[in-house]
Amino acid sequence: EPNAPLALVAEWADRGVALPEGVVFGGVVVANDWGGNFYRSIVVEDESGAVEVNIALYALHNLYPIGARVAIRAEGLSAMTYEGVVQVGRAPSPWNDYRVEPIGVPAEIDRRVVVVGNPTEEEPVEPMVCRVGELTEQMCGRVVRVEGLRYVGTDTDWGSNAYASTSYRLFS
C-alpha cells in the first residue's frame, strides 16, 4: 500500500540521497509511451503532484496503461528534478549530472512497480483545467488542459520544424 504522497517524493528530489527505506508511493498512470512522447517512462499522479518514473523497458503502455493504479517501492531509488519535472529512477551515473537512470532489470521492475488497480471507464483520467495565469511550478508533470489559448501564427507554420527537433509556437 502507498504510504507517501508524491509531493513528499518531490521534496526529496535534488537532495542527492537515496529515498528512505519503506517508502511506497502510488497514483494513477496519466502518461506512458503509447503516443511516442515518453521514452521508457511513465508519469504517475496523485492529488499532491506527479512524478516521471524511468523504466528501462519498451512498450510500457502494455504493462502500465493510462488509468492504471500503481504502487512504487521507492527505497534506494533517487529523485531529481529535470526541466521542472520530478523524475524517479536509479542513482545517476557519475558522467550523467542531470537525470536519474532508468530502473533496468526486469525482476527489479516487477518488484518495484506494481499495478494495484486496472483502469476503469468509471474513473477516466481527466486533466486539471486551468488558465495560463493559474499554472504553478508544482503542476509540472501533471496532466493539465490550459483553456483560453489560441495559436498565433499561420497554418503552414504549425507543423514545420526546419532545423531542430524542437519548435516554438506562440499562443495568446
PDB file of C-alpha atoms in Angstrom:
ATOM      1  CA  GLU A   1       0.000   0.000   0.000  1.00  0.00           C
ATOM      2  CA  PRO A   2       1.250   3.522  -0.758  1.00  0.00           C
ATOM      3  CA  ASN A   3       2.368   5.338   2.386  1.00  0.00           C
ATOM      4  CA  ALA A   4       3.807   8.577   0.960  1.00  0.00           C
ATOM      5  CA  PRO A   5       2.271  11.259  -1.265  1.00  0.00           C
ATOM      6  CA  LEU A   6       4.092  12.222  -4.430  1.00  0.00           C
ATOM      7  CA  ALA A   7       4.621  15.719  -3.010  1.00  0.00           C
ATOM      8  CA  LEU A   8       6.931  14.115  -0.438  1.00  0.00           C
ATOM      9  CA  VAL A   9       8.962  12.490  -3.214  1.00  0.00           C
ATOM     10  CA  ALA A  10       9.286  15.934  -4.804  1.00  0.00           C
ATOM     11  CA  GLU A  11      10.740  17.253  -1.533  1.00  0.00           C
ATOM     12  CA  TRP A  12      13.487  14.602  -1.707  1.00  0.00           C
ATOM     13  CA  ALA A  13      14.312  15.480  -5.300  1.00  0.00           C
ATOM     14  CA  ASP A  14      17.733  17.010  -5.816  1.00  0.00           C
ATOM     15  CA  ARG A  15      18.949  16.227  -2.292  1.00  0.00           C
ATOM     16  CA  GLY A  16      21.345  13.704  -3.776  1.00  0.00           C
ATOM     17  CA  VAL A  17      20.369  10.947  -1.354  1.00  0.00           C
ATOM     18  CA  ALA A  18      18.510   7.689  -1.890  1.00  0.00           C
ATOM     19  CA  LEU A  19      14.837   7.577  -0.941  1.00  0.00           C
ATOM     20  CA  PRO A  20      14.450   6.135   2.566  1.00  0.00           C
ATOM     21  CA  GLU A  21      13.608   2.570   3.490  1.00  0.00           C
ATOM     22  CA  GLY A  22       9.940   1.631   3.454  1.00  0.00           C
ATOM     23  CA  VAL A  23       8.744   4.448   1.175  1.00  0.00           C
ATOM     24  CA  VAL A  24       5.966   3.362  -1.178  1.00  0.00           C
ATOM     25  CA  PHE A  25       4.202   5.956  -3.267  1.00  0.00           C
ATOM     26  CA  GLY A  26       1.361   5.434  -5.663  1.00  0.00           C
ATOM     27  CA  GLY A  27      -1.063   7.034  -8.002  1.00  0.00           C
ATOM     28  CA  VAL A  28      -2.668   6.802 -11.401  1.00  0.00           C
ATOM     29  CA  VAL A  29      -0.712   6.419 -14.635  1.00  0.00           C
ATOM     30  CA  VAL A  30      -1.509   9.557 -16.624  1.00  0.00           C
ATOM     31  CA  ALA A  31       1.122   9.231 -19.378  1.00  0.00           C
ATOM     32  CA  ASN A  32       3.134   6.426 -20.944  1.00  0.00           C
ATOM     33  CA  ASP A  33       4.906   5.685 -24.220  1.00  0.00           C
ATOM     34  CA  TRP A  34       1.751   4.995 -26.267  1.00  0.00           C
ATOM     35  CA  GLY A  35       1.884   8.256 -28.237  1.00  0.00           C
ATOM     36  CA  GLY A  36       5.672   8.329 -28.550  1.00  0.00           C
ATOM     37  CA  ASN A  37       6.091  11.372 -26.304  1.00  0.00           C
ATOM     38  CA  PHE A  38       7.513   9.484 -23.327  1.00  0.00           C
ATOM     39  CA  TYR A  39      10.545   7.287 -23.891  1.00  0.00           C
ATOM     40  CA  ARG A  40      10.887   4.430 -21.408  1.00  0.00           C
ATOM     41  CA  SER A  41       8.952   6.202 -18.684  1.00  0.00           C
ATOM     42  CA  ILE A  42       5.506   6.579 -17.185  1.00  0.00           C
ATOM     43  CA  VAL A  43       4.013   9.554 -15.369  1.00  0.00           C
ATOM     44  CA  VAL A  44       2.187   8.817 -12.128  1.00  0.00           C
ATOM     45  CA  GLU A  45      -0.077  11.394 -10.495  1.00  0.00           C
ATOM     46  CA  ASP A  46      -1.908  11.655  -7.189  1.00  0.00           C
ATOM     47  CA  GLU A  47      -3.760  14.516  -5.505  1.00  0.00           C
ATOM     48  CA  SER A  48      -0.492  16.098  -4.354  1.00  0.00           C
ATOM     49  CA  GLY A  49       1.601  16.032  -7.539  1.00  0.00           C
ATOM     50  CA  ALA A  50       3.178  13.936 -10.273  1.00  0.00           C
ATOM     51  CA  VAL A  51       6.456  12.133 -10.955  1.00  0.00           C
ATOM     52  CA  GLU A  52       8.003  10.564 -14.029  1.00  0.00           C
ATOM     53  CA  VAL A  53       9.229   7.037 -13.311  1.00  0.00           C
ATOM     54  CA  ASN A  54      12.098   5.989 -15.604  1.00  0.00           C
ATOM     55  CA  ILE A  55      11.857   2.309 -16.554  1.00  0.00           C
ATOM     56  CA  ALA A  56      14.243   0.630 -18.993  1.00  0.00           C
ATOM     57  CA  LEU A  57      11.585  -1.264 -20.961  1.00  0.00           C
ATOM     58  CA  TYR A  58       9.779  -0.621 -24.215  1.00  0.00           C
ATOM     59  CA  ALA A  59       6.010  -0.755 -24.828  1.00  0.00           C
ATOM     60  CA  LEU A  60       5.285   0.333 -21.273  1.00  0.00           C
ATOM     61  CA  HIS A  61       1.718   1.122 -22.327  1.00  0.00           C
ATOM     62  CA  ASN A  62       1.060  -2.623 -22.308  1.00  0.00           C
ATOM     63  CA  LEU A  63       2.221  -3.008 -18.703  1.00  0.00           C
ATOM     64  CA  TYR A  64       1.051   0.349 -17.343  1.00  0.00           C
ATOM     65  CA  PRO A  65      -1.968   1.612 -19.309  1.00  0.00           C
ATOM     66  CA  ILE A  66      -3.416   5.084 -18.786  1.00  0.00           C
ATOM     67  CA  GLY A  67      -5.664   4.987 -15.748  1.00  0.00           C
ATOM     68  CA  ALA A  68      -3.945   2.045 -14.048  1.00  0.00           C
ATOM     69  CA  ARG A  69      -3.236   2.492 -10.349  1.00  0.00           C
ATOM     70  CA  VAL A  70       0.348   1.661  -9.416  1.00  0.00           C
ATOM     71  CA  ALA A  71       2.391   1.398  -6.242  1.00  0.00           C
ATOM     72  CA  ILE A  72       6.137   2.043  -6.418  1.00  0.00           C
ATOM     73  CA  ARG A  73       8.554   0.710  -3.816  1.00  0.00           C
ATOM     74  CA  ALA A  74      10.980   3.607  -3.837  1.00  0.00           C
ATOM     75  CA  GLU A  75      13.563   2.786  -1.169  1.00  0.00           C
ATOM     76  CA  GLY A  76      17.054   3.113  -2.573  1.00  0.00           C
ATOM     77  CA  LEU A  77      15.884   4.949  -5.710  1.00  0.00           C
ATOM     78  CA  SER A  78      16.785   8.567  -6.435  1.00  0.00           C
ATOM     79  CA  ALA A  79      14.554  11.523  -7.203  1.00  0.00           C
ATOM     80  CA  MET A  80      15.728  14.522  -9.213  1.00  0.00           C
ATOM     81  CA  THR A  81      14.087  17.439 -10.952  1.00  0.00           C
ATOM     82  CA  TYR A  82      14.713  17.789 -14.675  1.00  0.00           C
ATOM     83  CA  GLU A  83      13.167  20.753 -16.511  1.00  0.00           C
ATOM     84  CA  GLY A  84      10.670  21.149 -13.689  1.00  0.00           C
ATOM     85  CA  VAL A  85       9.516  17.517 -13.635  1.00  0.00           C
ATOM     86  CA  VAL A  86      10.357  15.232 -10.719  1.00  0.00           C
ATOM     87  CA  GLN A  87      11.914  12.012 -12.028  1.00  0.00           C
ATOM     88  CA  VAL A  88      12.438   8.788 -10.104  1.00  0.00           C
ATOM     89  CA  GLY A  89      14.903   6.039 -11.001  1.00  0.00           C
ATOM     90  CA  ARG A  90      18.286   4.636 -10.080  1.00  0.00           C
ATOM     91  CA  ALA A  91      21.019   6.994  -8.925  1.00  0.00           C
ATOM     92  CA  PRO A  92      22.586   8.830 -11.866  1.00  0.00           C
ATOM     93  CA  SER A  93      25.880   7.672 -13.277  1.00  0.00           C
ATOM     94  CA  PRO A  94      28.887   9.872 -12.428  1.00  0.00           C
ATOM     95  CA  TRP A  95      29.042  11.205 -16.004  1.00  0.00           C
ATOM     96  CA  ASN A  96      25.321  11.992 -16.085  1.00  0.00           C
ATOM     97  CA  ASP A  97      24.760  15.030 -13.879  1.00  0.00           C
ATOM     98  CA  TYR A  98      21.153  15.851 -14.694  1.00  0.00           C
ATOM     99  CA  ARG A  99      18.979  12.724 -14.910  1.00  0.00           C
ATOM    100  CA  VAL A 100      18.262   9.616 -12.952  1.00  0.00           C
ATOM    101  CA  GLU A 101      18.967   6.299 -14.652  1.00  0.00           C
ATOM    102  CA  PRO A 102      16.057   4.005 -15.532  1.00  0.00           C
ATOM    103  CA  ILE A 103      15.149   1.051 -13.354  1.00  0.00           C
ATOM    104  CA  GLY A 104      16.696  -1.587 -15.543  1.00  0.00           C
ATOM    105  CA  VAL A 105      16.487  -5.236 -14.590  1.00  0.00           C
ATOM    106  CA  PRO A 106      13.031  -6.763 -15.311  1.00  0.00           C
ATOM    107  CA  ALA A 107      12.982  -8.597 -11.961  1.00  0.00           C
ATOM    108  CA  GLU A 108      13.656  -5.302 -10.157  1.00  0.00           C
ATOM    109  CA  ILE A 109      10.985  -3.518 -12.201  1.00  0.00           C
ATOM    110  CA  ASP A 110       8.441  -6.222 -11.310  1.00  0.00           C
ATOM    111  CA  ARG A 111       9.371  -5.916  -7.630  1.00  0.00           C
ATOM    112  CA  ARG A 112       9.288  -2.107  -7.546  1.00  0.00           C
ATOM    113  CA  VAL A 113       6.450  -1.029  -9.887  1.00  0.00           C
ATOM    114  CA  VAL A 114       3.251  -2.947  -9.178  1.00  0.00           C
ATOM    115  CA  VAL A 115      -0.165  -2.454 -10.797  1.00  0.00           C
ATOM    116  CA  VAL A 116      -2.665  -2.432  -7.936  1.00  0.00           C
ATOM    117  CA  GLY A 117      -5.751  -1.423  -9.920  1.00  0.00           C
ATOM    118  CA  ASN A 118      -6.727  -1.613 -13.563  1.00  0.00           C
ATOM    119  CA  PRO A 119      -8.161   1.350 -15.469  1.00  0.00           C
ATOM    120  CA  THR A 120     -11.933   1.616 -15.491  1.00  0.00           C
ATOM    121  CA  GLU A 121     -14.380   3.523 -17.631  1.00  0.00           C
ATOM    122  CA  GLU A 122     -15.958   4.883 -14.441  1.00  0.00           C
ATOM    123  CA  GLU A 123     -12.702   6.651 -13.493  1.00  0.00           C
ATOM    124  CA  PRO A 124     -11.213   8.107 -16.698  1.00  0.00           C
ATOM    125  CA  VAL A 125      -8.053  10.196 -16.456  1.00  0.00           C
ATOM    126  CA  GLU A 126      -9.214  13.790 -16.599  1.00  0.00           C
ATOM    127  CA  PRO A 127      -6.813  16.732 -16.938  1.00  0.00           C
ATOM    128  CA  MET A 128      -6.829  19.546 -14.424  1.00  0.00           C
ATOM    129  CA  VAL A 129      -8.419  22.532 -16.180  1.00  0.00           C
ATOM    130  CA  CYS A 130      -6.714  25.887 -15.711  1.00  0.00           C
ATOM    131  CA  ARG A 131      -5.776  29.126 -17.410  1.00  0.00           C
ATOM    132  CA  VAL A 132      -2.221  30.307 -18.112  1.00  0.00           C
ATOM    133  CA  GLY A 133      -2.107  32.550 -15.042  1.00  0.00           C
ATOM    134  CA  GLU A 134      -3.035  29.624 -12.797  1.00  0.00           C
ATOM    135  CA  LEU A 135      -0.083  27.433 -13.810  1.00  0.00           C
ATOM    136  CA  THR A 136       2.386  26.854 -10.978  1.00  0.00           C
ATOM    137  CA  GLU A 137       5.710  25.058 -10.681  1.00  0.00           C
ATOM    138  CA  GLN A 138       4.050  22.388  -8.520  1.00  0.00           C
ATOM    139  CA  MET A 139       1.896  21.462 -11.520  1.00  0.00           C
ATOM    140  CA  CYS A 140       4.951  20.439 -13.591  1.00  0.00           C
ATOM    141  CA  GLY A 141       4.458  16.868 -14.748  1.00  0.00           C
ATOM    142  CA  ARG A 142       0.698  16.860 -14.128  1.00  0.00           C
ATOM    143  CA  VAL A 143      -1.863  16.422 -16.867  1.00  0.00           C
ATOM    144  CA  VAL A 144      -3.483  19.814 -17.443  1.00  0.00           C
ATOM    145  CA  ARG A 145      -5.684  21.391 -20.072  1.00  0.00           C
ATOM    146  CA  VAL A 146      -4.972  25.077 -20.475  1.00  0.00           C
ATOM    147  CA  GLU A 147      -8.095  26.915 -21.551  1.00  0.00           C
ATOM    148  CA  GLY A 148      -8.405  30.259 -23.234  1.00  0.00           C
ATOM    149  CA  LEU A 149      -5.479  29.877 -25.639  1.00  0.00           C
ATOM    150  CA  ARG A 150      -5.325  30.475 -29.348  1.00  0.00           C
ATOM    151  CA  TYR A 151      -2.460  29.857 -31.747  1.00  0.00           C
ATOM    152  CA  VAL A 152      -0.774  32.984 -33.110  1.00  0.00           C
ATOM    153  CA  GLY A 153       0.696  32.092 -36.470  1.00  0.00           C
ATOM    154  CA  THR A 154      -0.140  30.646 -39.840  1.00  0.00           C
ATOM    155  CA  ASP A 155      -1.471  27.182 -40.528  1.00  0.00           C
ATOM    156  CA  THR A 156       1.579  26.405 -42.655  1.00  0.00           C
ATOM    157  CA  ASP A 157       3.936  27.116 -39.736  1.00  0.00           C
ATOM    158  CA  TRP A 158       2.175  24.800 -37.316  1.00  0.00           C
ATOM    159  CA  GLY A 159       3.746  21.516 -38.454  1.00  0.00           C
ATOM    160  CA  SER A 160       7.090  22.854 -39.673  1.00  0.00           C
ATOM    161  CA  ASN A 161      10.347  22.073 -37.912  1.00  0.00           C
ATOM    162  CA  ALA A 162      13.087  23.078 -40.297  1.00  0.00           C
ATOM    163  CA  TYR A 163      16.265  22.909 -38.238  1.00  0.00           C
ATOM    164  CA  ALA A 164      15.812  21.072 -34.970  1.00  0.00           C
ATOM    165  CA  SER A 165      13.874  18.507 -33.005  1.00  0.00           C
ATOM    166  CA  THR A 166      12.055  21.219 -31.062  1.00  0.00           C
ATOM    167  CA  SER A 167       9.914  24.096 -32.232  1.00  0.00           C
ATOM    168  CA  TYR A 168       8.463  27.137 -30.591  1.00  0.00           C
ATOM    169  CA  ARG A 169       4.857  28.154 -31.154  1.00  0.00           C
ATOM    170  CA  LEU A 170       3.283  31.331 -29.830  1.00  0.00           C
ATOM    171  CA  PHE A 171      -0.103  31.253 -28.159  1.00  0.00           C
ATOM    172  CA  SER A 172      -2.073  34.088 -26.629  1.00  0.00           C
TER     173      SER A 172
END
